[in-house]
Tab-separated table of C-alpha atoms in Angstrom:
chain	number	residue	atom	x	y	z
A	9	MET	CA	4.962	18.129	16.373
A	10	VAL	CA	7.631	17.170	13.791
A	11	VAL	CA	5.211	14.574	11.324
A	12	MET	CA	7.821	12.671	8.951
A	13	PRO	CA	5.327	10.769	6.686
A	14	ASP	CA	6.252	7.659	4.281
A	15	THR	CA	10.396	7.552	4.459
A	16	GLN	CA	10.368	4.000	2.194
A	17	CYS	CA	12.283	5.853	-0.496
A	18	TYR	CA	14.925	8.042	2.322
A	19	SER	CA	16.167	4.266	3.589
A	20	GLY	CA	15.365	2.346	0.656
A	21	GLU	CA	17.333	4.870	-1.824
A	22	ILE	CA	14.683	4.472	-3.963
A	23	ASN	CA	13.331	6.876	-6.550
A	24	GLY	CA	15.848	9.493	-6.030
A	25	GLY	CA	15.620	8.873	-2.124
A	26	LYS	CA	18.388	9.534	-0.843
A	27	LYS	CA	19.473	8.344	3.293
A	28	GLU	CA	20.546	12.005	3.287
A	29	MET	CA	16.794	13.005	3.562
A	30	MET	CA	15.563	11.930	6.176
A	31	ILE	CA	18.863	12.478	8.024
A	32	ALA	CA	17.581	16.480	7.267
A	33	GLN	CA	14.515	15.632	9.299
A	34	THR	CA	15.656	14.340	12.340
A	35	GLU	CA	18.296	16.835	12.160
A	36	TRP	CA	15.850	19.755	12.207
A	37	ALA	CA	13.891	18.542	14.614
A	38	ILE	CA	17.067	18.544	17.039
A	39	SER	CA	18.360	21.776	16.180
A	40	ASN	CA	14.756	23.229	16.277
A	41	ARG	CA	13.892	22.109	19.153
A	42	VAL	CA	14.161	24.731	21.920
A	43	SER	CA	13.173	27.175	18.739
A	44	ARG	CA	10.379	25.861	17.879
A	45	ASN	CA	9.073	23.711	20.373
A	46	VAL	CA	9.226	20.280	19.102
A	47	ALA	CA	7.147	18.776	21.658
A	48	TYR	CA	7.180	15.528	19.655
A	49	VAL	CA	8.261	13.757	16.711
A	50	THR	CA	6.317	11.185	15.059
A	51	GLN	CA	6.821	9.354	11.571
A	52	LEU	CA	4.134	7.675	10.244
A	53	GLY	CA	4.899	3.946	9.127
A	54	ASP	CA	6.670	3.001	6.012
A	55	ILE	CA	9.638	3.255	7.812
A	56	SER	CA	11.394	1.117	5.751
A	57	ASN	CA	11.266	0.090	1.683
A	58	ASN	CA	11.261	-4.885	2.249
A	59	GLY	CA	10.315	-4.916	6.619
A	60	ASP	CA	11.701	-8.501	7.457
A	61	THR	CA	13.369	-9.725	3.296
A	62	PRO	CA	16.904	-10.241	4.929
A	63	ALA	CA	18.240	-8.887	1.704
A	64	TYR	CA	17.424	-5.369	2.570
A	65	ILE	CA	18.756	-5.282	6.287
A	66	GLN	CA	20.304	-1.937	5.263
A	67	GLN	CA	17.040	-0.210	5.143
A	68	TRP	CA	16.877	-0.427	8.598
A	69	TYR	CA	20.636	0.927	9.599
A	70	ASN	CA	19.138	3.910	7.146
A	71	ALA	CA	16.269	3.992	8.916
A	72	THR	CA	18.150	4.276	12.325
A	73	ASN	CA	20.725	6.140	12.018
A	74	ALA	CA	18.241	9.139	10.987
A	75	MET	CA	15.634	8.625	13.853
A	76	TYR	CA	17.596	7.165	16.791
A	77	ARG	CA	19.742	10.972	15.985
A	78	LEU	CA	16.753	12.098	18.409
A	79	GLU	CA	17.738	10.041	21.351
A	80	ASP	CA	21.291	12.019	21.901
A	81	THR	CA	20.351	13.208	24.941
A	82	VAL	CA	23.632	16.037	24.712
A	83	ARG	CA	22.307	16.677	21.458
A	84	THR	CA	18.538	17.768	23.267
A	85	GLU	CA	19.737	18.200	25.939
A	86	LEU	CA	16.838	15.828	27.249
A	87	ALA	CA	17.081	12.775	29.705
A	88	ASP	CA	15.157	10.726	27.318
A	89	GLY	CA	16.181	12.432	23.871
A	90	MET	CA	13.541	14.115	21.952
A	91	ALA	CA	9.667	11.780	22.387
A	92	TYR	CA	9.510	10.068	19.366
A	93	GLY	CA	7.321	7.011	18.204
A	94	VAL	CA	6.566	5.301	15.033
A	95	ALA	CA	4.079	3.083	13.112
A	96	VAL	CA	3.900	0.506	11.500
A	97	GLY	CA	2.988	0.037	7.988
A	98	ASN	CA	2.494	-2.196	5.426
A	99	HIS	CA	6.196	-2.063	4.471
A	100	GLU	CA	7.202	-3.097	8.018
A	101	GLN	CA	5.453	-6.592	6.905
A	102	THR	CA	6.347	-9.148	5.234
A	103	PRO	CA	5.436	-10.073	2.957
A	104	ASN	CA	5.761	-7.029	1.415
A	105	GLY	CA	3.001	-5.733	-1.258
A	106	TRP	CA	4.985	-3.018	-2.052
A	107	ALA	CA	7.716	-3.037	-4.628
A	108	THR	CA	8.259	-0.185	-4.777
A	109	CYS	CA	7.672	3.711	-3.237
A	110	GLY	CA	5.880	6.006	-5.065
A	111	THR	CA	3.338	3.015	-5.900
A	112	GLN	CA	0.344	2.174	-4.224
A	113	GLY	CA	-0.994	-0.767	-3.520
A	114	THR	CA	-2.113	-3.210	0.189
A	115	THR	CA	-1.369	-6.540	1.866
A	116	LYS	CA	-2.205	-8.308	4.531
A	117	VAL	CA	-0.301	-8.047	8.002
A	118	GLY	CA	2.520	-9.924	8.320
A	119	THR	CA	5.850	-10.553	10.425
A	120	THR	CA	7.354	-7.578	11.553
A	121	THR	CA	10.720	-8.727	13.029
A	122	ASN	CA	13.084	-6.326	11.978
A	123	PHE	CA	10.423	-3.230	13.385
A	124	ASN	CA	10.907	-4.523	16.807
A	125	LYS	CA	14.013	-5.565	16.885
A	126	TYR	CA	14.696	-1.774	15.640
A	127	PHE	CA	12.012	0.050	17.717
A	128	GLY	CA	10.419	-2.544	19.579
A	129	VAL	CA	9.459	-2.312	23.148
A	130	SER	CA	12.415	-2.680	25.195
A	131	HIS	CA	14.122	-0.189	22.557
A	132	PHE	CA	11.910	2.416	24.254
A	133	GLN	CA	11.217	1.051	27.640
A	134	GLY	CA	12.390	2.866	30.234
A	135	ARG	CA	11.891	6.275	28.472
A	136	GLY	CA	9.815	8.522	30.228
A	137	TYR	CA	7.520	9.317	27.211
A	138	TYR	CA	6.638	6.057	26.389
A	139	ALA	CA	3.696	4.638	28.231
A	140	GLY	CA	2.767	1.055	26.746
A	141	HIS	CA	2.016	-1.148	24.481
A	142	TYR	CA	-0.473	-4.154	23.284
A	143	SER	CA	0.194	-7.889	23.967
A	144	THR	CA	3.731	-8.712	22.978
A	145	ASN	CA	5.506	-5.926	20.420
A	146	ASN	CA	5.361	-2.814	20.090
A	147	ASN	CA	3.470	-2.593	16.754
A	148	ASN	CA	0.596	-0.947	18.357
A	149	HIS	CA	1.884	1.514	21.558
A	150	PHE	CA	1.407	5.173	23.153
A	151	ASP	CA	3.424	7.639	24.091
A	152	LEU	CA	2.772	10.453	26.530
A	153	PHE	CA	3.747	14.396	25.991
A	154	SER	CA	3.231	17.794	27.941
A	155	SER	CA	3.362	21.359	25.911
A	156	GLY	CA	2.259	24.250	26.607
A	157	GLY	CA	0.649	23.921	29.200
A	158	LEU	CA	-1.444	20.469	28.148
A	159	ASP	CA	-0.446	17.040	28.243
A	160	PHE	CA	-1.360	14.736	24.486
A	161	ILE	CA	-1.445	10.376	24.354
A	162	ALA	CA	-0.364	9.748	21.082
A	163	LEU	CA	-1.794	6.302	19.989
A	164	TYR	CA	-0.593	4.083	17.955
A	165	PHE	CA	-2.512	1.606	15.693
A	166	GLU	CA	-0.425	-0.874	13.396
A	167	TYR	CA	-1.409	-0.961	8.957
A	168	ASN	CA	-4.581	-3.494	9.417
A	169	THR	CA	-7.713	-2.829	7.162
A	170	ASN	CA	-9.561	-5.488	9.667
A	171	PRO	CA	-8.072	-4.128	13.272
A	172	PRO	CA	-9.282	-6.994	16.478
A	173	ALA	CA	-11.887	-5.933	18.300
A	174	ALA	CA	-9.559	-7.065	21.168
A	175	LEU	CA	-6.767	-4.351	20.186
A	176	LEU	CA	-9.935	-1.429	19.550
A	177	THR	CA	-10.949	-2.561	23.642
A	178	TRP	CA	-7.764	-2.149	24.632
A	179	ALA	CA	-7.440	1.146	23.511
A	180	LYS	CA	-10.715	2.126	24.483
A	181	ALA	CA	-9.204	0.914	28.199
A	182	VAL	CA	-6.042	3.330	27.570
A	183	LEU	CA	-7.912	6.137	26.711
A	184	ALA	CA	-9.802	5.466	29.802
A	185	THR	CA	-7.421	5.376	32.620
A	186	ASN	CA	-5.856	8.376	30.491
A	187	ALA	CA	-8.897	10.880	30.401
A	188	SER	CA	-7.411	14.443	31.060
A	189	ARG	CA	-4.590	14.061	28.083
A	190	ARG	CA	-5.874	14.858	24.900
A	191	ILE	CA	-5.962	12.398	21.555
A	192	ILE	CA	-3.815	12.023	18.307
A	193	ALA	CA	-4.917	8.498	17.177
A	194	VAL	CA	-1.461	7.870	14.471
A	195	THR	CA	-1.717	4.886	11.645
A	196	HIS	CA	-0.548	4.076	8.700
A	197	TYR	CA	-3.375	4.415	6.859
A	198	MET	CA	-6.013	7.189	8.240
A	199	GLY	CA	-7.413	7.286	4.936
A	200	THR	CA	-7.791	9.056	1.738
A	201	ALA	CA	-5.347	12.128	-0.225
A	202	ALA	CA	-8.205	14.077	-0.861
A	203	THR	CA	-9.995	17.386	1.065
A	204	PRO	CA	-12.623	16.053	2.420
A	205	GLY	CA	-10.967	12.331	1.850
A	206	THR	CA	-12.903	9.482	3.034
A	207	LEU	CA	-11.376	7.386	6.181
A	208	SER	CA	-10.498	3.721	5.399
A	209	ALA	CA	-11.405	1.019	6.966
A	210	GLN	CA	-9.031	1.097	9.390
A	211	GLY	CA	-9.424	4.637	10.375
A	212	ALA	CA	-12.929	4.201	10.825
A	213	ALA	CA	-12.904	1.416	12.819
A	214	ILE	CA	-10.535	3.223	15.308
A	215	TYR	CA	-12.880	6.716	14.903
A	216	ASN	CA	-15.361	4.484	15.708
A	217	ALA	CA	-13.475	2.732	18.383
A	218	LEU	CA	-12.568	6.039	19.463
A	219	LYS	CA	-15.229	9.027	18.941
A	220	THR	CA	-16.769	8.714	22.469
A	221	ASN	CA	-13.928	10.551	24.178
A	222	THR	CA	-14.878	14.097	23.974
A	223	ASN	CA	-10.924	14.608	24.201
A	224	LEU	CA	-9.830	12.832	20.670
A	225	PHE	CA	-9.314	15.774	18.814
A	226	LEU	CA	-6.633	14.921	16.460
A	227	MET	CA	-6.109	11.870	13.673
A	228	LEU	CA	-3.025	11.177	10.897
A	229	GLY	CA	-2.157	8.781	8.333
A	230	GLY	CA	0.145	8.450	5.423
A	231	HIS	CA	0.182	5.568	2.571
A	232	THR	CA	-1.500	7.373	0.210
A	233	CYS	CA	-0.422	9.640	-2.033
A	234	GLY	CA	-4.228	11.131	-3.839
A	235	SER	CA	-5.338	11.037	-7.421
A	236	ASN	CA	-2.871	13.927	-8.052
A	237	ASN	CA	0.227	11.992	-6.606
A	238	MET	CA	0.357	15.613	-4.009
A	239	GLY	CA	-0.312	13.698	-0.903
A	240	GLU	CA	-1.921	15.358	1.304
A	241	GLY	CA	-5.738	14.940	2.841
A	242	SER	CA	-8.412	16.121	5.190
A	243	ARG	CA	-11.392	15.685	6.789
A	244	THR	CA	-13.423	17.182	9.860
A	245	ASP	CA	-15.498	15.143	12.157
A	246	THR	CA	-17.910	15.111	14.661
A	247	HIS	CA	-19.786	13.744	17.464
A	248	ASN	CA	-22.286	15.329	20.688
A	249	GLY	CA	-20.287	17.911	19.097
A	250	ASN	CA	-16.560	17.463	19.379
A	251	VAL	CA	-14.846	18.429	16.522
A	252	VAL	CA	-12.112	15.254	15.588
A	253	ARG	CA	-9.486	16.609	12.606
A	254	THR	CA	-8.054	13.652	10.036
A	255	LEU	CA	-4.369	14.530	8.121
A	256	ILE	CA	-3.317	13.115	5.939
A	257	SER	CA	0.701	12.804	4.576
A	258	ASP	CA	2.680	11.630	2.135
A	259	TYR	CA	5.293	12.672	0.045
A	260	GLN	CA	6.507	9.082	-1.939
A	261	CYS	CA	5.316	10.214	-5.033
A	262	ARG	CA	6.928	13.711	-5.499
A	263	THR	CA	10.134	14.287	-7.161
A	264	ASN	CA	12.697	12.545	-5.474
A	265	GLY	CA	11.078	9.995	-3.086
A	266	GLY	CA	8.834	13.344	-1.388
A	267	ASN	CA	12.075	15.411	-1.227
A	268	GLY	CA	12.685	15.198	2.968
A	269	LEU	CA	8.632	17.092	2.788
A	270	MET	CA	7.918	16.712	6.954
A	271	ARG	CA	4.759	18.657	7.949
A	272	LEU	CA	5.193	20.585	11.591
A	273	MET	CA	1.842	20.893	13.600
């Protein structure tokens, strides 16, 4: 699995970041799909820097230029292209609480018009791996994929420090109908970039809602660079003997907004 942390420095071409760095990430995934058995690509949110602000629409063109490459059926040799999902970060939401990438901060949940224009339900509907969404948009959704004889579900939650109870109830219902699949929960701000880290308020709410599922094994997030600006953290939680690992990745505070660094799992 390829994990692309916060890419707003690349799509926004800020702090030394370049759109070519993001393109290089998806190009790597395509070129190494077979040799490295890349079964899935996940982007952890903040795919853009300025959400729905009209003056920054080029950021979305840069983001789609990178991500849509995964959908090329000829190059990937797959009927639906490579399976991938994108999380809604606070930078996809407007009003936006961060001025630039590489700066810590938070914001309240806002509009996600551009996210749903370029990565909405209608864009993914009909692809074999895309399995559904919550409510009327794609802010919260889930994908299905398999590899090595194992079946997985990637469940995405939009950035929200106080996720509504109805959303968590929906998530539990989704997992009840996919009880044989190993669960990967993804949200932009899952926890701190330290080891051992601390779950965010949203991360804790997600964990507490899903922890009774013995097939929950992995939670992923970005958003925070940590005290040393390296942008990596982890923690382990155990419920009734079931181990759940949380991994945090966010390289935007490093040189050139991350220099195109991504994770392979």
